[in-house]
Short mmCIF file of C-alpha atoms in Angstrom, two decimals:
data_model
loop_
_atom_site.label_atom_id
_atom_site.label_comp_id
_atom_site.label_asym_id
_atom_site.label_seq_id
_atom_site.Cartn_x
_atom_site.Cartn_y
_atom_site.Cartn_z
CA MET A 1 0.00 0.00 0.00
CA ALA A 2 1.71 3.21 -1.10
CA HIS A 3 1.59 6.16 1.24
CA SER A 4 0.12 8.42 -1.44
CA GLU A 5 -2.65 5.90 -2.11
CA MET A 6 -3.51 5.41 1.56
CA MET A 7 -4.16 9.05 2.48
CA PRO A 8 -5.54 12.00 0.50
CA PRO A 9 -3.41 15.15 0.23
CA MET A 10 -3.51 17.32 3.32
CA PRO A 11 -5.70 20.44 2.97
CA THR A 12 -3.70 23.65 3.06
CA ARG A 13 -6.43 25.85 4.50
CA ARG A 14 -9.31 26.08 6.89
CA ARG A 15 -12.14 28.56 6.80
CA PRO A 16 -13.70 30.74 9.51
CA VAL A 17 -17.40 30.08 10.01
CA THR A 18 -20.24 31.36 12.16
CA ALA A 19 -21.47 29.46 15.21
CA GLU A 20 -24.58 28.41 13.27
CA GLN A 21 -22.48 27.07 10.41
CA ALA A 22 -20.16 25.34 12.88
CA ARG A 23 -23.06 23.39 14.41
CA ARG A 24 -24.21 22.17 11.01
CA ILE A 25 -20.68 21.23 9.95
CA ALA A 26 -20.00 19.37 13.21
CA VAL A 27 -23.17 17.29 12.87
CA ARG A 28 -22.51 16.53 9.20
CA ALA A 29 -18.86 15.63 9.80
CA GLN A 30 -19.94 13.14 12.46
CA GLN A 31 -22.52 11.58 10.08
CA LEU A 32 -25.41 12.44 12.39
CA ASP A 33 -27.30 13.97 9.46
CA GLY A 34 -28.56 10.67 8.07
CA SER A 35 -25.67 10.26 5.61
CA ALA A 36 -24.09 7.20 7.28
CA ARG A 37 -24.05 4.13 5.03
CA GLY A 38 -22.95 0.87 6.61
CA VAL A 39 -20.73 0.00 9.56
CA LEU A 40 -17.41 -0.06 7.71
CA GLU A 41 -17.90 3.22 5.89
CA THR A 42 -19.10 4.86 9.11
CA VAL A 43 -15.99 3.81 11.05
CA ARG A 44 -13.76 4.91 8.19
CA ARG A 45 -15.32 8.37 8.12
CA LEU A 46 -15.26 8.73 11.90
CA GLY A 47 -11.65 7.55 12.03
CA PHE A 48 -12.22 5.31 15.05
CA LEU A 49 -14.76 4.07 17.58
CA GLN A 50 -14.10 4.30 21.30
CA ILE A 51 -14.73 1.03 23.15
CA ASP A 52 -16.39 1.26 26.54
CA PRO A 53 -17.97 -1.77 28.22
CA ILE A 54 -20.50 0.11 30.38
CA ALA A 55 -23.82 -1.07 29.05
CA ALA A 56 -26.62 0.68 30.93
CA VAL A 57 -28.14 0.88 27.45
CA ALA A 58 -25.56 -0.65 25.07
CA PRO A 59 -21.75 -0.58 24.89
CA ALA A 60 -20.56 2.84 23.74
CA HIS A 61 -19.19 1.76 20.36
CA ARG A 62 -22.47 0.06 19.46
CA LEU A 63 -24.52 3.05 20.60
CA VAL A 64 -22.36 5.37 18.49
CA LEU A 65 -23.09 3.25 15.41
CA TRP A 66 -26.82 3.14 16.20
CA SER A 67 -26.98 6.95 16.53
CA ARG A 68 -25.80 7.18 12.92
CA LEU A 69 -27.20 4.06 11.27
CA GLY A 70 -30.36 3.41 13.28
CA PRO A 71 -31.34 -0.27 13.69
CA HIS A 72 -28.79 -2.38 11.81
CA ASP A 73 -27.10 -5.79 11.80
CA THR A 74 -25.10 -5.69 15.04
CA GLY A 75 -23.10 -8.75 13.99
CA GLU A 76 -21.48 -6.81 11.15
CA LEU A 77 -19.04 -5.02 13.47
CA ASP A 78 -17.75 -8.35 14.80
CA ARG A 79 -17.47 -9.78 11.29
CA LEU A 80 -15.49 -6.76 10.15
CA LEU A 81 -13.17 -7.13 13.15
CA TRP A 82 -12.60 -10.87 13.36
CA ALA A 83 -13.59 -12.51 10.05
CA LYS A 84 -13.06 -9.90 7.33
CA ARG A 85 -10.30 -8.05 9.26
CA LYS A 86 -11.33 -4.72 7.78
CA LEU A 87 -11.18 -3.23 11.30
CA PHE A 88 -8.86 -3.83 14.25
CA GLU A 89 -8.82 -3.08 17.96
CA TRP A 90 -6.04 -1.11 19.65
CA ASN A 91 -5.78 1.00 22.80
CA ALA A 92 -9.54 0.84 23.55
CA PHE A 93 -10.52 1.96 20.04
CA VAL A 94 -11.69 0.24 16.86
CA TRP A 95 -9.74 1.44 13.81
CA PRO A 96 -10.08 0.87 10.05
CA ILE A 97 -7.32 -1.41 8.77
CA GLU A 98 -6.16 1.43 6.49
CA SER A 99 -4.96 3.20 9.65
CA LEU A 100 -2.67 0.33 10.71
CA PRO A 101 0.53 1.96 9.34
CA LEU A 102 -0.29 5.07 11.39
CA ILE A 103 -1.04 3.08 14.53
CA ARG A 104 2.14 1.07 14.10
CA ALA A 105 4.02 4.37 14.32
CA LEU A 106 2.27 5.06 17.65
CA MET A 107 3.18 1.55 18.80
CA ARG A 108 6.85 2.35 18.12
CA ARG A 109 6.47 5.58 20.05
CA TYR A 110 5.08 3.62 23.02
CA ARG A 111 8.13 1.35 22.96
CA ARG A 112 10.51 4.34 23.11
CA ALA A 113 8.52 6.59 25.45
CA ASN A 114 10.32 7.42 28.69
CA THR A 115 9.42 10.99 29.65
CA THR A 116 6.20 11.02 31.70
CA ALA A 117 5.67 9.33 35.06
CA ARG A 118 3.27 6.88 33.44
CA GLU A 119 5.78 5.96 30.73
CA ARG A 120 8.50 5.39 33.31
CA TRP A 121 6.09 3.23 35.30
CA VAL A 122 5.50 1.02 32.24
CA ARG A 123 9.24 0.79 31.59
CA ASP A 124 9.88 -0.26 35.21
CA PHE A 125 7.06 -2.80 35.14
CA LEU A 126 8.40 -4.45 31.99
CA GLU A 127 11.99 -4.42 33.24
CA GLN A 128 11.09 -5.92 36.61
CA ASN A 129 8.97 -8.60 34.94
CA ALA A 130 11.14 -9.49 31.93
CA GLY A 131 10.77 -13.21 32.69
CA PHE A 132 6.99 -12.92 32.90
CA ARG A 133 6.98 -11.03 29.59
CA ARG A 134 8.97 -13.81 27.92
CA TYR A 135 6.58 -16.40 29.38
CA VAL A 136 3.51 -14.59 27.97
CA LEU A 137 5.04 -14.30 24.49
CA ARG A 138 6.22 -17.92 24.55
CA GLU A 139 2.82 -19.27 25.63
CA LEU A 140 1.01 -17.28 22.97
CA GLU A 141 3.46 -18.46 20.33
CA ARG A 142 2.95 -22.05 21.44
CA ARG A 143 -0.77 -22.13 22.35
CA GLY A 144 -2.31 -18.89 21.10
CA PRO A 145 -4.78 -17.41 20.72
CA LEU A 146 -5.55 -17.35 24.46
CA LEU A 147 -7.70 -15.52 26.99
CA GLY A 148 -5.92 -13.69 29.77
CA ARG A 149 -7.23 -16.16 32.34
CA GLU A 150 -5.45 -18.98 30.49
CA LEU A 151 -2.07 -17.47 31.43
CA GLU A 152 -0.41 -17.76 34.84
CA ASP A 153 0.62 -14.75 36.90
CA ARG A 154 4.38 -15.16 37.07
CA THR A 155 5.30 -11.72 38.28
CA GLY A 156 7.93 -11.35 40.96
CA ARG A 157 7.39 -10.24 44.53
CA GLY A 158 8.06 -6.57 43.84
CA ARG A 159 4.63 -5.90 42.40
CA LEU A 160 3.85 -2.50 41.01
CA GLY A 161 0.21 -1.57 41.50
CA HIS A 162 -1.54 0.56 38.89
CA ARG A 163 -4.42 2.94 39.49
CA TRP A 164 -6.58 1.27 36.81
CA TRP A 165 -5.29 -2.29 36.81
CA GLY A 166 -4.47 -2.72 40.51
CA ASN A 167 -2.61 -5.99 40.88
CA ARG A 168 -4.14 -7.77 37.87
CA GLN A 169 -0.70 -8.42 36.50
CA VAL A 170 -1.62 -10.72 33.60
CA GLY A 171 -4.08 -8.20 32.17
CA LEU A 172 -1.60 -5.39 32.66
CA MET A 173 1.19 -7.27 30.86
CA LEU A 174 -1.12 -8.12 27.96
CA GLU A 175 -2.23 -4.50 27.69
CA MET A 176 1.32 -3.14 27.71
CA LEU A 177 2.50 -5.62 25.06
CA HIS A 178 -0.59 -4.80 23.01
CA ARG A 179 0.09 -1.07 23.07
CA ARG A 180 3.70 -1.67 22.09
CA GLY A 181 2.61 -3.69 19.05
CA GLN A 182 3.74 -7.15 20.16
CA LEU A 183 0.24 -8.57 20.72
CA ALA A 184 -3.08 -8.22 18.93
CA VAL A 185 -6.69 -8.68 19.99
CA VAL A 186 -7.93 -11.37 17.59
CA GLY A 187 -11.45 -11.99 18.90
CA ARG A 188 -13.69 -12.03 21.95
CA ARG A 189 -15.05 -14.94 23.93
CA THR A 190 -17.92 -14.17 26.34
CA GLY A 191 -16.86 -10.54 26.17
CA GLN A 192 -13.23 -11.26 27.07
CA ARG A 193 -10.42 -10.36 24.70
CA LEU A 194 -8.65 -13.16 22.86
CA TRP A 195 -4.93 -12.52 22.42
CA ASP A 196 -2.30 -13.65 19.93
CA LEU A 197 1.05 -12.52 18.58
CA ALA A 198 0.70 -9.39 16.45
CA GLU A 199 2.83 -10.88 13.67
CA ARG A 200 0.24 -13.61 13.19
CA TRP A 201 -2.69 -11.22 12.92
CA TYR A 202 -1.73 -7.91 11.34
CA PRO A 203 -0.86 -7.68 7.63
CA GLU A 204 2.46 -6.25 6.46
CA THR A 205 2.39 -2.46 6.07
CA GLU A 206 4.70 0.34 5.10
CA THR A 207 6.63 2.21 7.79
CA ILE A 208 5.56 5.80 8.45
CA PRO A 209 7.62 8.16 10.67
CA VAL A 210 5.98 8.93 14.01
CA ARG A 211 5.67 12.67 13.39
CA GLU A 212 4.12 12.08 9.97
CA ALA A 213 1.65 9.60 11.47
CA GLU A 214 0.70 12.08 14.19
CA ARG A 215 0.16 14.79 11.56
CA ILE A 216 -2.07 12.55 9.44
CA LEU A 217 -4.08 11.40 12.46
CA ALA A 218 -4.56 15.00 13.60
CA GLU A 219 -5.80 15.90 10.12
CA GLN A 220 -8.18 12.94 10.16
CA ARG A 221 -9.53 14.03 13.56
CA PHE A 222 -10.13 17.55 12.28
CA ARG A 223 -11.96 16.17 9.23
CA ALA A 224 -14.09 13.88 11.42
CA LEU A 225 -14.97 16.65 13.88
CA GLY A 226 -15.51 19.24 11.15
CA VAL A 227 -14.73 22.35 13.20
CA ARG A 228 -12.41 23.57 15.92
CA LEU A 229 -12.35 26.65 18.11
CA GLU A 230 -9.27 28.87 17.77
CA LYS A 231 -8.94 32.08 19.77
CA GLY A 232 -12.69 32.38 20.13
CA GLU A 233 -13.45 31.79 16.44
CA TRP A 234 -14.76 28.63 14.78
CA HIS A 235 -12.75 27.24 11.87
CA ALA A 236 -14.06 24.52 9.56
CA HIS A 237 -12.37 21.76 7.62
CA PRO A 238 -12.69 22.63 3.91
CA ASP A 239 -14.12 19.24 2.95
CA VAL A 240 -17.29 19.36 5.10
CA SER A 241 -20.56 20.92 3.94
CA ASP A 242 -22.40 23.54 5.98
CA ALA A 243 -25.73 22.87 4.25
CA PRO A 244 -28.82 22.73 6.51
CA VAL A 245 -29.12 19.51 8.50
CA PRO A 246 -32.29 17.38 8.27
CA GLU A 247 -34.43 17.44 11.42
CA ARG A 248 -33.37 13.91 12.31
CA VAL A 249 -33.67 12.82 15.95
CA THR A 250 -31.39 10.50 17.91
CA LEU A 251 -29.83 9.94 21.32
CA LEU A 252 -26.05 10.09 21.79
CA SER A 253 -23.66 7.97 23.80
CA PRO A 254 -21.75 9.88 26.51
CA PHE A 255 -18.64 8.86 24.52
CA ASP A 256 -19.93 10.14 21.17
CA ARG A 257 -17.35 12.46 19.59
CA LEU A 258 -19.97 15.16 19.15
CA VAL A 259 -20.14 15.56 22.95
CA HIS A 260 -16.99 13.77 24.15
CA ASP A 261 -15.19 17.10 24.62
CA ARG A 262 -17.64 18.63 27.08
CA ASP A 263 -16.28 22.18 26.81
CA ARG A 264 -16.39 22.07 23.00
CA ALA A 265 -19.97 20.76 23.09
CA GLU A 266 -20.99 23.56 25.43
CA ALA A 267 -19.34 26.22 23.23
CA LEU A 268 -20.86 24.72 20.08
CA PHE A 269 -24.39 23.93 21.25
CA GLY A 270 -24.83 25.90 24.47
CA PHE A 271 -25.44 22.54 26.10
CA ARG A 272 -23.71 21.72 29.37
CA TYR A 273 -23.27 17.97 29.67
CA ARG A 274 -21.46 15.81 32.22
CA LEU A 275 -21.44 12.05 32.73
CA GLU A 276 -22.49 11.52 36.34
CA MET A 277 -22.07 7.79 36.87
CA TYR A 278 -19.11 8.41 39.21
CA VAL A 279 -21.00 11.14 41.10
CA PRO A 280 -22.73 10.01 44.33
CA PRO A 281 -26.49 9.63 43.63
CA ALA A 282 -27.45 12.41 46.03
CA LYS A 283 -25.21 14.87 44.19
CA ARG A 284 -26.28 14.06 40.63
CA GLU A 285 -28.01 16.80 38.69
CA TYR A 286 -29.67 14.34 36.31
CA GLY A 287 -28.86 10.62 36.46
CA TYR A 288 -26.38 7.76 36.28
CA TYR A 289 -26.14 7.34 32.48
CA VAL A 290 -27.89 10.20 30.72
CA LEU A 291 -27.90 10.53 26.92
CA PRO A 292 -28.09 13.87 25.06
CA LEU A 293 -31.00 14.26 22.63
CA LEU A 294 -30.01 15.59 19.19
CA VAL A 295 -32.60 17.04 16.82
CA GLY A 296 -31.13 18.28 13.55
CA ASP A 297 -28.13 20.38 14.56
CA ARG A 298 -29.34 21.16 18.09
CA LEU A 299 -28.90 19.40 21.41
CA VAL A 300 -32.34 20.01 22.88
CA GLY A 301 -32.68 17.70 25.86
CA ARG A 302 -31.47 14.62 27.67
CA ALA A 303 -32.88 11.28 28.74
CA GLU A 304 -31.94 8.36 30.97
CA PRO A 305 -33.09 5.08 29.40
CA ARG A 306 -32.14 1.76 30.98
CA PHE A 307 -32.11 -1.58 29.19
CA ASP A 308 -32.97 -4.71 31.21
CA ARG A 309 -31.44 -7.61 29.31
CA LYS A 310 -33.32 -10.31 31.20
CA SER A 311 -36.78 -8.95 30.47
CA ARG A 312 -35.74 -7.30 27.16
CA THR A 313 -37.37 -4.05 28.25
CA LEU A 314 -36.26 -0.45 27.78
CA GLU A 315 -37.37 1.83 30.59
CA LEU A 316 -37.18 5.63 30.72
CA LEU A 317 -35.94 6.71 34.15
CA GLY A 318 -35.97 10.43 33.47
CA ALA A 319 -36.08 13.13 30.78
CA TRP A 320 -35.18 16.82 30.76
CA GLY A 321 -35.37 19.76 28.34
CA ASP A 322 -37.32 19.69 25.08
CA THR A 323 -38.44 16.07 24.83
CA SER A 324 -41.16 16.56 22.21
CA ARG A 325 -39.41 14.11 19.86
CA LEU A 326 -37.92 11.81 22.47
CA ASP A 327 -40.53 9.09 21.84
CA GLU A 328 -39.26 8.70 18.26
CA ALA A 329 -35.68 8.20 19.41
CA LEU A 330 -36.71 5.76 22.16
CA ALA A 331 -38.83 3.70 19.75
CA GLU A 332 -35.89 3.40 17.36
CA LEU A 333 -33.53 2.54 20.23
CA ALA A 334 -35.91 -0.17 21.44
CA ALA A 335 -36.06 -1.61 17.92
CA PHE A 336 -32.26 -1.66 17.78
CA LEU A 337 -32.04 -3.43 21.15
CA ARG A 338 -34.95 -5.74 20.26
CA ALA A 339 -36.58 -4.54 23.44
CA GLN A 340 -40.08 -3.64 24.51
CA LEU A 341 -40.49 0.00 25.51
CA VAL A 342 -42.14 0.30 28.92
#
């Protein structure tokens, strides 16, 4: 795959736009205007999907796809990941396979990184557990693919706890080797990641310098977001239309890129949004897992649906703001989840 074939030329300009134009461009860039066509094309245009397992309604990456595609074949994402290999998983994101040369550059950067406290912590963990690292790689070479629980914890006594991983040393080692490009996620079994050697999973790709990869990824992010705020003025990517957005209605995941940057969302839509699941119940302003309600190019309200998997029911725990079209979004969400709305 030649570098010039993989990526389009970088735009040399951006254009100042009004706040009204910026809202339309942001919604269109994120394919929330009804233009999304299929899982693969949607992920390619977004650049990536963030993976989050919290499933008060549905896992974040599946909810992001539903917000754009509506009810669709949920098995297609798994087929694209594990059978067709048109997508791959890395660092808690799903990426199009065309981005693998760029991500491999980031993997090399991870292997060399030694400046921040976190990077030094990873270096120390790998150095102190060199034997354990060799064991993991050897077992995967011999018996892979494997689940993490199929590997023994062979760390030494001098354990290094981690604020996210605690003392789950096997999972931590797998994660570190994954980020450094030595392992790949090659499937899931009962929700758990299935691991193998990266060389057995990823195709051969060209080598791209780290700085070039970072530049291309930054350009892709700008294209996918559509607009950015610079010194109080909105600037738009030249490739995204500012035509009026259809009055389409949907609910958004808390991890949707349209609202993921809370300050940007507030500046763009005048909509203050915070995820409150880590806030004590008595101190919550709204609820545990509240979803913004998008109508056209406006965030008009919010709702807290909850999906009960045992009874296959979707319940509305609360709603705020302009909810005049919320019933439409909930009916479509229930259809996607194959749930009864109660």
